[in-house]
Coordinates of C-alpha atoms in Angstrom, one line a residue:
M1 CA 21.6 7.1 6.0
A2 CA 19.5 6.2 3.0
S3 CA 19.1 8.4 -0.1
R4 CA 16.2 10.9 0.0
L5 CA 13.2 11.2 -2.2
T6 CA 12.6 14.9 -2.7
A7 CA 11.5 17.4 -5.3
E8 CA 15.1 17.9 -6.1
S9 CA 15.8 14.2 -6.6
R10 CA 12.9 14.1 -8.8
T11 CA 14.3 16.9 -10.9
R12 CA 17.6 14.9 -11.2
A13 CA 15.6 11.7 -12.1
L14 CA 13.9 13.6 -15.0
A15 CA 17.3 14.9 -16.1
A16 CA 18.5 11.3 -16.2
L17 CA 15.5 10.2 -18.3
E18 CA 16.3 13.1 -20.7
S19 CA 20.0 12.1 -21.0
S20 CA 19.1 8.5 -21.7
Q21 CA 18.8 9.4 -25.4
E22 CA 22.6 9.2 -25.6
P23 CA 23.8 5.6 -26.2
A24 CA 26.2 5.7 -23.3
T25 CA 23.4 6.6 -20.9
E26 CA 20.6 4.6 -22.3
L27 CA 18.6 2.8 -19.5
D28 CA 18.5 -0.9 -19.2
V29 CA 15.0 -0.9 -17.7
L30 CA 12.2 1.6 -17.6
V31 CA 9.5 0.6 -15.2
V32 CA 6.0 2.2 -15.7
G33 CA 3.8 2.2 -12.6
G34 CA 4.7 3.2 -9.1
G35 CA 2.4 0.7 -7.1
V36 CA 4.0 -2.2 -5.1
T37 CA 4.7 -4.3 -8.2
G38 CA 6.4 -1.5 -10.1
A39 CA 8.3 -0.5 -7.0
G40 CA 9.4 -4.1 -6.5
I41 CA 10.5 -4.4 -10.1
A42 CA 12.6 -1.2 -9.8
L43 CA 14.4 -2.6 -6.7
D44 CA 14.9 -6.0 -8.3
A45 CA 16.3 -4.5 -11.5
V46 CA 18.6 -2.0 -9.9
T47 CA 20.1 -4.6 -7.4
R48 CA 20.9 -6.8 -10.4
G49 CA 23.2 -4.1 -11.6
L50 CA 20.8 -2.7 -14.3
S51 CA 20.4 1.0 -14.8
T52 CA 16.9 1.5 -13.9
A53 CA 14.2 4.3 -13.8
I54 CA 10.6 4.2 -12.5
V55 CA 7.8 6.6 -13.4
E56 CA 4.3 7.0 -11.9
A57 CA 1.6 9.2 -13.3
Q58 CA 0.3 10.1 -9.8
D59 CA 1.9 9.8 -6.4
W60 CA 3.7 6.6 -5.3
S61 CA 1.1 3.9 -4.5
A62 CA -1.8 6.2 -5.5
G63 CA -3.7 3.4 -7.3
T64 CA -4.5 0.0 -5.9
S65 CA -1.5 -0.2 -3.6
S66 CA -2.7 2.4 -1.1
W67 CA -6.2 1.1 -0.6
S68 CA -5.8 -2.5 0.3
S69 CA -6.9 -4.4 3.5
K70 CA -3.4 -3.8 4.8
L71 CA -2.8 -7.6 5.1
V72 CA 0.3 -9.7 4.3
H73 CA -1.0 -13.2 4.2
G74 CA -0.8 -16.6 2.6
G75 CA -4.5 -16.7 1.4
L76 CA -6.5 -19.2 3.3
R77 CA -9.0 -19.3 0.4
Y78 CA -6.5 -20.9 -1.8
L79 CA -6.4 -24.0 0.4
Q80 CA -10.1 -24.6 -0.7
M81 CA -8.8 -24.6 -4.2
L82 CA -6.0 -27.1 -3.2
D83 CA -3.4 -24.7 -4.5
F84 CA -0.8 -25.6 -1.9
S85 CA 2.2 -24.3 -3.9
L86 CA 0.6 -20.8 -4.2
V87 CA -0.2 -20.7 -0.4
H88 CA 3.3 -21.8 0.4
E89 CA 4.8 -19.1 -1.8
A90 CA 2.8 -16.4 -0.2
L91 CA 3.6 -17.6 3.3
T92 CA 7.3 -17.8 2.5
E93 CA 7.1 -14.1 1.3
R94 CA 5.1 -13.1 4.4
D95 CA 7.7 -14.6 6.7
L96 CA 10.6 -13.1 4.7
L97 CA 9.0 -9.6 5.1
L98 CA 8.5 -10.2 8.8
K99 CA 12.0 -11.5 9.5
Q100 CA 14.3 -9.8 7.1
I101 CA 13.0 -7.5 4.5
A102 CA 10.7 -5.1 6.5
P103 CA 10.4 -6.1 10.1
H104 CA 9.6 -2.6 11.1
L105 CA 6.7 -2.3 8.6
V106 CA 5.2 -5.7 8.8
K107 CA 3.6 -6.9 12.1
P108 CA 2.0 -10.2 13.2
V109 CA -1.7 -10.1 13.8
P110 CA -3.9 -12.8 15.4
F111 CA -7.3 -13.6 13.8
L112 CA -10.3 -15.6 15.0
Y113 CA -12.0 -17.8 12.6
P114 CA -15.5 -18.2 14.3
L115 CA -17.1 -21.6 14.2
E116 CA -20.9 -22.2 14.0
H117 CA -21.0 -26.0 14.2
R118 CA -19.4 -28.0 16.8
V119 CA -18.1 -31.2 15.2
W120 CA -17.6 -31.1 11.5
E121 CA -16.7 -27.4 11.1
R122 CA -14.1 -27.5 13.9
A123 CA -12.5 -30.5 12.2
Y124 CA -12.6 -29.0 8.7
V125 CA -11.5 -25.6 9.6
G126 CA -8.9 -26.9 12.1
A127 CA -7.4 -29.2 9.5
G128 CA -7.2 -26.4 7.0
I129 CA -5.5 -23.9 9.3
A130 CA -3.2 -26.7 10.6
L131 CA -2.1 -27.2 7.0
Y132 CA -1.6 -23.4 6.7
D133 CA 0.8 -23.5 9.6
T134 CA 2.5 -26.5 8.1
L135 CA 3.1 -24.8 4.7
A136 CA 4.6 -21.8 6.6
A137 CA 6.9 -24.1 8.5
I138 CA 8.4 -25.4 5.3
A139 CA 10.1 -22.0 5.0
P140 CA 13.7 -22.0 6.2
G141 CA 14.7 -20.7 9.5
R142 CA 12.7 -20.3 12.8
R143 CA 9.0 -19.7 12.6
A144 CA 7.8 -16.2 12.1
M145 CA 4.4 -16.8 13.7
P146 CA 2.8 -18.7 16.6
L147 CA 0.8 -21.9 15.9
H148 CA -3.0 -21.9 15.7
R149 CA -5.2 -22.6 18.7
H150 CA -8.8 -23.9 19.2
L151 CA -10.8 -21.7 21.4
G152 CA -14.0 -22.1 23.3
R153 CA -16.7 -19.6 24.1
R154 CA -14.9 -18.4 27.3
Q155 CA -11.6 -17.9 25.6
I156 CA -13.4 -16.1 22.7
A157 CA -15.1 -13.8 25.2
Q158 CA -11.7 -12.9 26.6
K159 CA -10.1 -12.1 23.2
F160 CA -13.1 -10.5 21.5
P161 CA -15.8 -9.5 24.0
D162 CA -17.9 -7.8 21.4
L163 CA -18.4 -11.0 19.4
A164 CA -22.1 -11.9 19.7
H165 CA -22.6 -14.9 21.8
E166 CA -24.8 -16.6 19.1
A167 CA -22.3 -15.9 16.4
A168 CA -20.0 -18.7 17.3
I169 CA -19.8 -21.8 19.5
G170 CA -15.9 -21.7 19.2
A171 CA -13.1 -20.4 17.0
V172 CA -9.7 -21.2 15.6
Q173 CA -7.1 -18.5 16.3
Y174 CA -4.4 -18.2 13.6
W175 CA -1.8 -15.6 12.7
D176 CA -1.1 -13.5 9.6
A177 CA 0.4 -10.0 9.3
S178 CA -0.4 -6.4 8.5
V179 CA 1.3 -3.5 6.8
D180 CA 0.8 0.0 5.9
D181 CA 0.6 -0.7 2.2
S182 CA 1.5 2.8 1.1
R183 CA 4.5 3.0 3.3
L184 CA 5.7 -0.4 1.9
V185 CA 5.6 1.1 -1.6
S186 CA 7.4 4.5 -0.7
T187 CA 9.9 2.4 1.2
L188 CA 10.5 0.2 -1.8
V189 CA 11.0 3.1 -4.0
R190 CA 13.3 4.8 -1.6
T191 CA 15.4 1.6 -1.2
A192 CA 15.6 1.3 -5.1
V193 CA 16.9 4.9 -5.2
D194 CA 19.4 4.1 -2.5
Y195 CA 20.8 1.5 -4.9
G196 CA 21.0 3.9 -7.8
A197 CA 17.5 3.9 -9.4
H198 CA 15.9 7.1 -10.9
A199 CA 12.4 7.8 -9.5
A200 CA 9.9 10.3 -10.8
S201 CA 6.4 10.6 -9.5
R202 CA 3.6 12.6 -11.3
T203 CA 5.4 11.7 -14.6
Q204 CA 3.0 10.2 -17.2
V205 CA 3.9 7.9 -20.1
V206 CA 2.0 9.2 -23.1
A207 CA 3.6 7.1 -25.9
L208 CA 5.8 4.0 -26.3
T209 CA 8.5 4.4 -28.9
K210 CA 9.9 1.8 -31.3
S211 CA 13.0 1.1 -33.3
G212 CA 13.0 0.6 -37.1
T213 CA 12.5 -3.1 -36.4
G214 CA 9.3 -2.6 -34.4
A215 CA 10.8 -3.2 -31.0
V216 CA 9.8 -1.0 -28.2
N217 CA 12.8 1.1 -27.2
G218 CA 11.6 3.7 -24.8
A219 CA 8.7 6.1 -24.0
V220 CA 7.6 9.7 -24.2
V221 CA 6.8 11.0 -20.7
V222 CA 5.2 14.2 -19.5
D223 CA 6.2 15.9 -16.3
L224 CA 2.7 16.7 -14.9
E225 CA 4.1 19.4 -12.6
T226 CA 5.4 21.5 -15.5
G227 CA 4.0 20.0 -18.7
R228 CA 7.4 19.4 -20.0
E229 CA 7.7 16.4 -22.4
I230 CA 10.7 14.1 -22.3
S231 CA 11.8 11.3 -24.7
V232 CA 13.3 8.2 -22.8
R233 CA 15.4 5.4 -24.3
A234 CA 15.4 2.0 -22.6
R235 CA 16.4 -1.5 -23.7
H236 CA 13.4 -2.9 -21.7
V237 CA 10.2 -1.3 -20.8
I238 CA 8.1 -3.0 -18.1
N239 CA 4.4 -2.2 -17.8
A240 CA 3.2 -2.6 -14.1
T241 CA 0.2 -0.3 -14.2
G242 CA -2.4 -2.5 -12.7
V243 CA -5.9 -1.5 -13.7
W244 CA -4.4 0.8 -16.4
T245 CA -2.5 -2.2 -17.9
E246 CA -4.4 -2.2 -21.2
D247 CA -4.3 1.6 -21.6
T248 CA -0.5 1.4 -21.3
E249 CA -0.3 -1.5 -23.6
A250 CA -2.2 0.4 -26.3
L251 CA 0.5 3.1 -26.3
A252 CA 2.6 0.7 -28.2
G253 CA 0.1 0.6 -31.1
D254 CA -0.1 -3.2 -31.0
E255 CA -3.1 -5.5 -30.4
G256 CA -1.4 -7.9 -28.1
G257 CA -1.2 -8.0 -24.3
L258 CA -3.0 -8.9 -21.1
R259 CA -6.7 -8.3 -20.3
V260 CA -7.4 -6.8 -16.9
L261 CA -10.7 -5.8 -15.3
A262 CA -11.1 -3.6 -12.3
S263 CA -13.0 -4.8 -9.2
K264 CA -13.8 -2.3 -6.4
G265 CA -13.2 -3.2 -2.7
I266 CA -14.1 -0.7 0.0
H267 CA -13.4 -0.5 3.7
I268 CA -14.9 1.4 6.6
V269 CA -12.8 2.7 9.6
V270 CA -14.2 2.9 13.2
P271 CA -12.4 3.9 16.4
R272 CA -10.7 1.2 18.3
E273 CA -12.7 1.9 21.4
R274 CA -15.9 1.2 19.6
I275 CA -15.3 -2.6 19.3
K276 CA -14.0 -4.4 22.4
G277 CA -11.4 -7.0 21.1
T278 CA -7.7 -7.6 20.9
V279 CA -7.6 -9.8 17.8
G280 CA -9.0 -9.6 14.3
L281 CA -12.0 -11.6 12.8
I282 CA -12.3 -13.3 9.3
L283 CA -15.8 -14.0 8.1
Q284 CA -17.1 -15.7 5.0
T285 CA -19.9 -13.7 3.1
E286 CA -21.8 -14.5 0.0
K287 CA -19.7 -12.2 -2.1
S288 CA -16.3 -12.0 -0.4
V289 CA -14.4 -12.4 2.7
L290 CA -15.0 -9.9 5.5
F291 CA -12.1 -8.8 7.8
I292 CA -12.4 -6.9 11.0
I293 CA -8.8 -5.9 11.5
P294 CA -7.2 -4.2 14.5
W295 CA -5.0 -1.4 13.3
S296 CA -3.3 1.2 15.4
R297 CA -6.0 3.5 16.9
Y298 CA -8.9 2.0 14.9
W299 CA -10.4 -1.0 13.2
I300 CA -10.5 -1.5 9.5
I301 CA -13.6 -3.5 8.3
G302 CA -14.0 -4.7 4.7
T303 CA -14.1 -5.6 1.9
T304 CA -16.5 -5.8 -1.0
D305 CA -15.9 -7.2 -4.5
T306 CA -18.0 -5.4 -7.3
P307 CA -17.1 -4.6 -11.0
W308 CA -16.0 -1.0 -11.6
E309 CA -16.6 0.6 -14.9
Q310 CA -15.9 4.3 -14.1
D311 CA -12.7 6.3 -14.2
P312 CA -10.0 4.2 -12.4
V313 CA -8.6 7.4 -10.8
H314 CA -11.7 8.0 -8.7
P315 CA -13.0 4.8 -7.0
V316 CA -15.3 5.7 -4.1
A317 CA -17.4 4.0 -1.6
T318 CA -21.1 4.4 -2.1
A319 CA -23.9 4.3 0.4
A320 CA -24.9 0.9 -0.7
D321 CA -21.2 -0.4 -0.2
I322 CA -21.1 1.1 3.3
D323 CA -24.4 -0.5 4.2
Y324 CA -23.2 -3.9 2.9
V325 CA -20.1 -3.8 5.0
L326 CA -22.1 -2.6 8.2
D327 CA -24.7 -5.3 7.7
H328 CA -22.2 -8.1 7.6
A329 CA -20.1 -6.8 10.5
N330 CA -23.2 -6.2 12.5
A331 CA -24.3 -9.8 12.0
V332 CA -21.6 -11.0 14.4
L333 CA -21.1 -7.9 16.6
A334 CA -22.9 -7.8 20.1
H335 CA -23.1 -4.0 19.8
P336 CA -24.0 -3.1 16.2
L337 CA -22.3 -0.3 14.5
T338 CA -24.0 2.7 13.0
R339 CA -23.1 5.3 10.4
E340 CA -22.2 7.7 13.2
D341 CA -19.5 5.3 14.3
I342 CA -17.7 5.5 11.0
I343 CA -14.7 7.9 10.9
G344 CA -13.5 7.2 7.4
T345 CA -14.0 5.0 4.4
Y346 CA -11.8 4.2 1.5
A347 CA -12.0 2.4 -1.9
G348 CA -9.5 0.7 -4.1
L349 CA -9.5 -1.2 -7.3
R350 CA -8.2 -4.8 -7.8
P351 CA -6.7 -5.6 -11.2
L352 CA -8.3 -8.9 -12.0
L353 CA -6.3 -10.7 -14.6
Q354 CA -8.5 -12.3 -17.3
P355 CA -7.7 -15.8 -18.8
G356 CA -5.5 -15.9 -21.9
T357 CA -3.8 -13.1 -23.7
K358 CA -4.7 -10.9 -26.6
E359 CA -3.8 -12.0 -30.2
G360 CA -0.3 -11.1 -31.1
T361 CA 1.2 -11.7 -27.7
G362 CA 4.5 -13.4 -28.3
S363 CA 4.8 -15.4 -25.1
S364 CA 3.7 -15.5 -21.5
K365 CA 4.6 -16.9 -18.1
V366 CA 1.6 -17.8 -16.1
S367 CA 0.8 -18.6 -12.4
R368 CA -2.6 -18.7 -10.8
E369 CA -2.1 -15.2 -9.5
H370 CA -0.1 -13.3 -12.1
T371 CA 1.0 -13.4 -15.6
V372 CA 4.1 -11.9 -17.4
A373 CA 3.8 -11.4 -21.1
S374 CA 5.4 -9.6 -24.1
P375 CA 3.0 -8.0 -26.5
A376 CA 6.0 -6.6 -28.5
P377 CA 9.7 -7.1 -28.5
G378 CA 11.2 -4.8 -25.8
L379 CA 7.9 -4.5 -23.8
T380 CA 7.1 -6.7 -20.8
V381 CA 3.7 -6.7 -19.1
I382 CA 2.9 -8.0 -15.7
A383 CA -0.6 -8.1 -14.1
G384 CA -2.6 -9.8 -11.4
G385 CA -0.9 -10.9 -8.1
K386 CA -1.3 -9.5 -4.7
L387 CA 0.6 -7.3 -2.2
T388 CA 2.2 -10.2 -0.3
T389 CA 3.9 -11.7 -3.4
Y390 CA 5.1 -8.4 -5.0
R391 CA 8.7 -9.5 -4.7
V392 CA 8.0 -12.8 -6.6
M393 CA 6.2 -10.9 -9.3
A394 CA 9.0 -8.5 -9.6
K395 CA 11.6 -11.3 -10.0
D396 CA 9.4 -12.9 -12.7
A397 CA 9.0 -9.6 -14.6
V398 CA 12.7 -8.8 -14.6
D399 CA 13.7 -12.5 -15.4
F400 CA 11.2 -12.4 -18.4
A401 CA 12.4 -8.9 -19.6
I402 CA 16.1 -9.6 -19.7
G403 CA 15.8 -13.2 -20.9
Q404 CA 19.1 -15.3 -20.9
R405 CA 20.9 -12.6 -19.0
A406 CA 18.9 -13.5 -15.8
H407 CA 21.1 -16.6 -15.4
A408 CA 24.1 -14.3 -14.9
L409 CA 22.2 -11.6 -13.1
P410 CA 19.8 -13.6 -10.7
S411 CA 17.4 -11.6 -8.3
V412 CA 18.9 -10.9 -4.9
T413 CA 16.0 -9.0 -3.4
H414 CA 15.3 -12.0 -0.9
Q415 CA 18.4 -10.7 1.0
I416 CA 17.9 -6.8 0.5
P417 CA 16.4 -5.3 3.7
L418 CA 14.4 -2.1 3.0
V419 CA 15.2 1.3 4.4
G420 CA 14.6 1.3 8.1
A421 CA 15.3 -2.5 8.6
V422 CA 19.0 -2.3 9.0
G423 CA 19.9 -1.5 12.7
L424 CA 16.4 -1.8 13.9
S425 CA 17.3 -3.5 17.2
A426 CA 19.8 -0.8 18.1
V427 CA 17.4 2.1 17.3
R428 CA 14.6 0.4 19.4
R429 CA 17.0 0.7 22.4
Q430 CA 18.2 4.2 21.6
A431 CA 14.5 5.3 21.1
R432 CA 13.8 5.2 24.8
A433 CA 16.1 8.1 25.4
W434 CA 14.6 10.0 22.5
S435 CA 11.1 9.5 23.9
Q436 CA 12.2 10.9 27.2
R437 CA 14.0 13.9 25.7
Y438 CA 11.0 14.9 23.5
R439 CA 8.2 13.6 25.9
W440 CA 6.8 11.1 23.4
S441 CA 4.3 8.7 24.8
P442 CA 4.8 5.0 24.5
A443 CA 2.0 4.9 21.9
M444 CA 3.8 7.6 19.9
L445 CA 7.2 5.8 20.2
D446 CA 5.5 2.5 19.0
H447 CA 4.0 4.5 16.1
L448 CA 7.3 6.0 15.0
L449 CA 9.3 2.8 15.2
H450 CA 6.6 0.9 13.3
R451 CA 6.6 3.5 10.5
Y452 CA 10.3 4.4 10.3
G453 CA 12.3 1.6 11.8
S454 CA 16.0 2.6 12.1
A455 CA 15.3 5.6 9.9
L456 CA 13.7 7.2 13.0
R457 CA 17.3 8.6 13.6
E458 CA 16.6 10.8 10.6
L459 CA 13.5 12.3 12.2
V460 CA 15.4 12.7 15.5
T461 CA 18.0 14.7 13.5
L462 CA 15.2 17.0 12.2
C463 CA 14.0 17.5 15.8
E464 CA 17.4 18.4 17.0
E465 CA 17.6 21.1 14.4
D466 CA 14.2 22.4 15.1
L467 CA 12.6 21.5 18.4
S468 CA 9.1 22.6 17.2
L469 CA 9.2 19.5 14.9
A470 CA 9.1 17.2 18.0
R471 CA 5.5 18.4 18.7
P472 CA 2.4 16.5 17.7
L473 CA 0.2 18.3 15.2
E474 CA -2.4 20.3 17.1
H475 CA -5.4 18.9 15.3
A476 CA -4.0 15.4 14.4
P477 CA -1.9 14.5 17.5
A478 CA -1.2 11.0 16.3
Y479 CA 1.5 12.4 14.1
L480 CA 4.5 14.6 14.8
R481 CA 5.2 17.8 12.8
A482 CA 8.5 16.1 12.0
E483 CA 6.7 13.4 10.1
I484 CA 5.1 16.0 7.8
H485 CA 8.5 17.6 7.2
Y486 CA 10.1 14.1 6.7
A487 CA 7.4 13.2 4.1
V488 CA 8.6 16.1 1.9
S489 CA 12.4 16.1 2.8
H490 CA 12.9 12.3 2.5
E491 CA 9.8 10.6 1.1
G492 CA 8.9 12.5 -2.0
A493 CA 5.6 14.1 -1.1
L494 CA 4.7 17.1 -3.5
H495 CA 1.2 18.1 -2.5
L496 CA -1.0 18.2 0.5
E497 CA -2.9 15.2 -1.1
D498 CA 0.1 13.2 -0.9
L499 CA 0.6 14.0 2.8
L500 CA -2.9 13.3 4.0
L501 CA -3.8 10.2 1.8
R502 CA -0.6 8.3 1.8
R503 CA 2.4 9.5 3.9
T504 CA -0.2 9.8 6.7
R505 CA -3.7 8.3 6.5
L506 CA -5.5 11.3 7.9
V507 CA -8.1 11.1 5.0
Y508 CA -9.8 8.2 6.8
E509 CA -8.2 8.1 10.3
V510 CA -10.2 11.2 11.6
A511 CA -13.7 12.2 11.0
D512 CA -12.9 15.5 9.3
K513 CA -10.5 13.8 6.8
G514 CA -7.6 16.1 8.3
R515 CA -9.3 19.4 7.4
A516 CA -8.5 20.8 10.8
A517 CA -4.9 20.1 10.4
L518 CA -4.4 21.5 7.0
D519 CA -3.1 24.9 7.9
E520 CA -0.5 23.6 10.2
I521 CA 0.6 20.9 7.7
A522 CA 0.9 23.5 5.0
E523 CA 2.9 25.8 7.3
V524 CA 5.5 23.1 7.7
V525 CA 5.8 22.1 4.1
A526 CA 5.4 25.4 2.3
P527 CA 9.1 26.4 2.8
L528 CA 10.3 23.0 1.8
L529 CA 8.4 23.0 -1.5
G530 CA 8.9 26.7 -2.3
W531 CA 5.2 27.5 -2.0
D532 CA 4.2 31.2 -1.7
E533 CA 1.0 32.1 0.1
E534 CA -1.1 31.8 -3.1
Q535 CA 0.1 28.4 -3.8
K536 CA -0.3 27.3 -0.2
Q537 CA -3.9 28.4 -0.2
A538 CA -4.5 26.7 -3.5
E539 CA -3.2 23.5 -2.1
I540 CA -5.5 23.8 1.0
E541 CA -8.6 24.7 -1.2
A542 CA -7.8 21.7 -3.5
Y543 CA -7.6 19.2 -0.7
R544 CA -10.8 20.6 1.0
A545 CA -12.7 20.4 -2.3
R546 CA -11.6 16.7 -2.6
A547 CA -12.7 15.9 0.9
D548 CA -16.0 17.6 0.3
A549 CA -16.5 15.7 -3.0
E550 CA -15.6 12.3 -1.3
D551 CA -18.2 13.0 1.5
D552 CA -20.8 13.8 -1.1
A553 CA -19.8 10.5 -3.0
A554 CA -20.3 8.4 0.0
R555 CA -24.0 9.5 0.1
Q556 CA -24.7 8.5 -3.5
P557 CA -26.5 5.2 -4.2
D558 CA -24.4 3.8 -7.1
D559 CA -21.0 3.9 -8.7
G560 CA -22.0 6.2 -11.5
S561 CA -23.4 9.0 -9.3
A562 CA -20.6 8.5 -6.7
E563 CA -17.9 8.8 -9.4
Q564 CA -19.6 11.8 -10.8
A565 CA -19.6 13.6 -7.3
R566 CA -16.0 12.7 -6.7
A567 CA -14.8 13.9 -10.1
Q568 CA -16.1 17.4 -9.4
A569 CA -12.9 18.1 -7.4
P570 CA -9.3 18.3 -8.6
D571 CA -6.8 15.7 -7.3
V572 CA -4.2 18.2 -6.7
A573 CA -3.7 22.1 -6.7
P574 CA -3.1 23.8 -10.1
M575 CA 0.4 23.2 -11.5
Q576 CA 3.3 25.3 -10.2
P577 CA 7.0 24.6 -11.1
L578 CA 8.7 22.8 -8.2
R579 CA 11.7 24.6 -6.7
G580 CA 13.3 21.6 -5.0
S581 CA 13.8 21.0 -1.3

């Protein structure tokens, strides 16, 4: 069984950070930022044998890494730029995730690329997607995905009946993959902890410290749950804070570093039954690529690509954003969507790496997608990239940070399965008996295996100890009560916000953002987190206020007014010391 992320393990991690002031217990690597890149770096560093800690100012994946398009893909658009090596790299990582690293979390998804012209477009697009398949085939081992196919109108009608007849004269079907981005991050963190890393969420770096020679040698962090300040010593500090990259760089007091701008992408969510289709769609728009993605019980449709100049903690979808996505989706749908069809929206920020580095940056390593740099000795900064290639980014960051030691301590994460991957085949067979015992539907069993893989055994143990946990939530029956318990007892959730936004996705999966399920969810987790009735009600009220504010923001015409509406509500309930679990 894997190590648990809990309030108690977080307390132990903070103690390890505090003890790092002693020379014998100084950390090798302190990772700042708990998105997919930071989590990947923590796993890469600790599996090289380096003493490692990772801190995140919010919950794991709370920034960019929980609001993506949920795709693991090679990037068809890079073929238009003739960047074959980058596409091959991403496809190799895609297939590695599918076959070895996270086969429970990452799933193949077929997509249609609609064609509007008979001859030249079919030849052009077909050649590009054939090359896409070829670049994937270069990866060692058996193919992870089927080959592409050319389809006529009759075949399109079978696979996507709701594609408007006039929208395409044919299509090319190809394959990529999808993942619950937030679960990938929390699983990476948990796997890193399993190998000995220390992990503390809601722990903010407020200063970077330096030695007498000017080298960064640690940080000052604040436990945001208690307000306690802790000094940390580390031989290498790695900044993986995405859209907060420049803010974190500035804590070192130097002028060097990377330049990053934030770009907002939003998605809408509609029920699966509202669009008739069994495959996804990819569409070119004047501003971005639009995906219509089949996911679980619903469709995810997006995205946009607009500059964001407000508080990076509060990106929100505006009325104009929602209309943009609706308009472009409706351009190809036989039965247009309306606002009433939308059950949820979400917005995230992409960290767009700007060309070059700031003056004073000592050295840098550049790819088209990401850059690793050192603004000061002892400090490594990484920015750019995408979800699919997080492992390559992590490898590059650790290689760069430890320099010549990387030859003796090479990365091994290409052969490290994540929690839930080992023993997956056996648990899939055992799960049939569990589903009969607890009367789980086939859809529920598929949901559980996709989310937890072989770690489903741990949920079954919880159900054996308390049969009530095997029941679905009354007002959110897609999730078991055991999943709510497990999110706290194994996955590090500390607040209701963590549970409804990231451990589950109720914030956009149901029209009421999970409000109706709050009382039952709070009832399950209150004893685990030591909440009294006052704290439990404070958590419920804080989440309701957030949900109300986001509803208000979605009615606003622009980013400024939407962000102002969203900022009226707190992100979490008022601080109360954690008692462990």
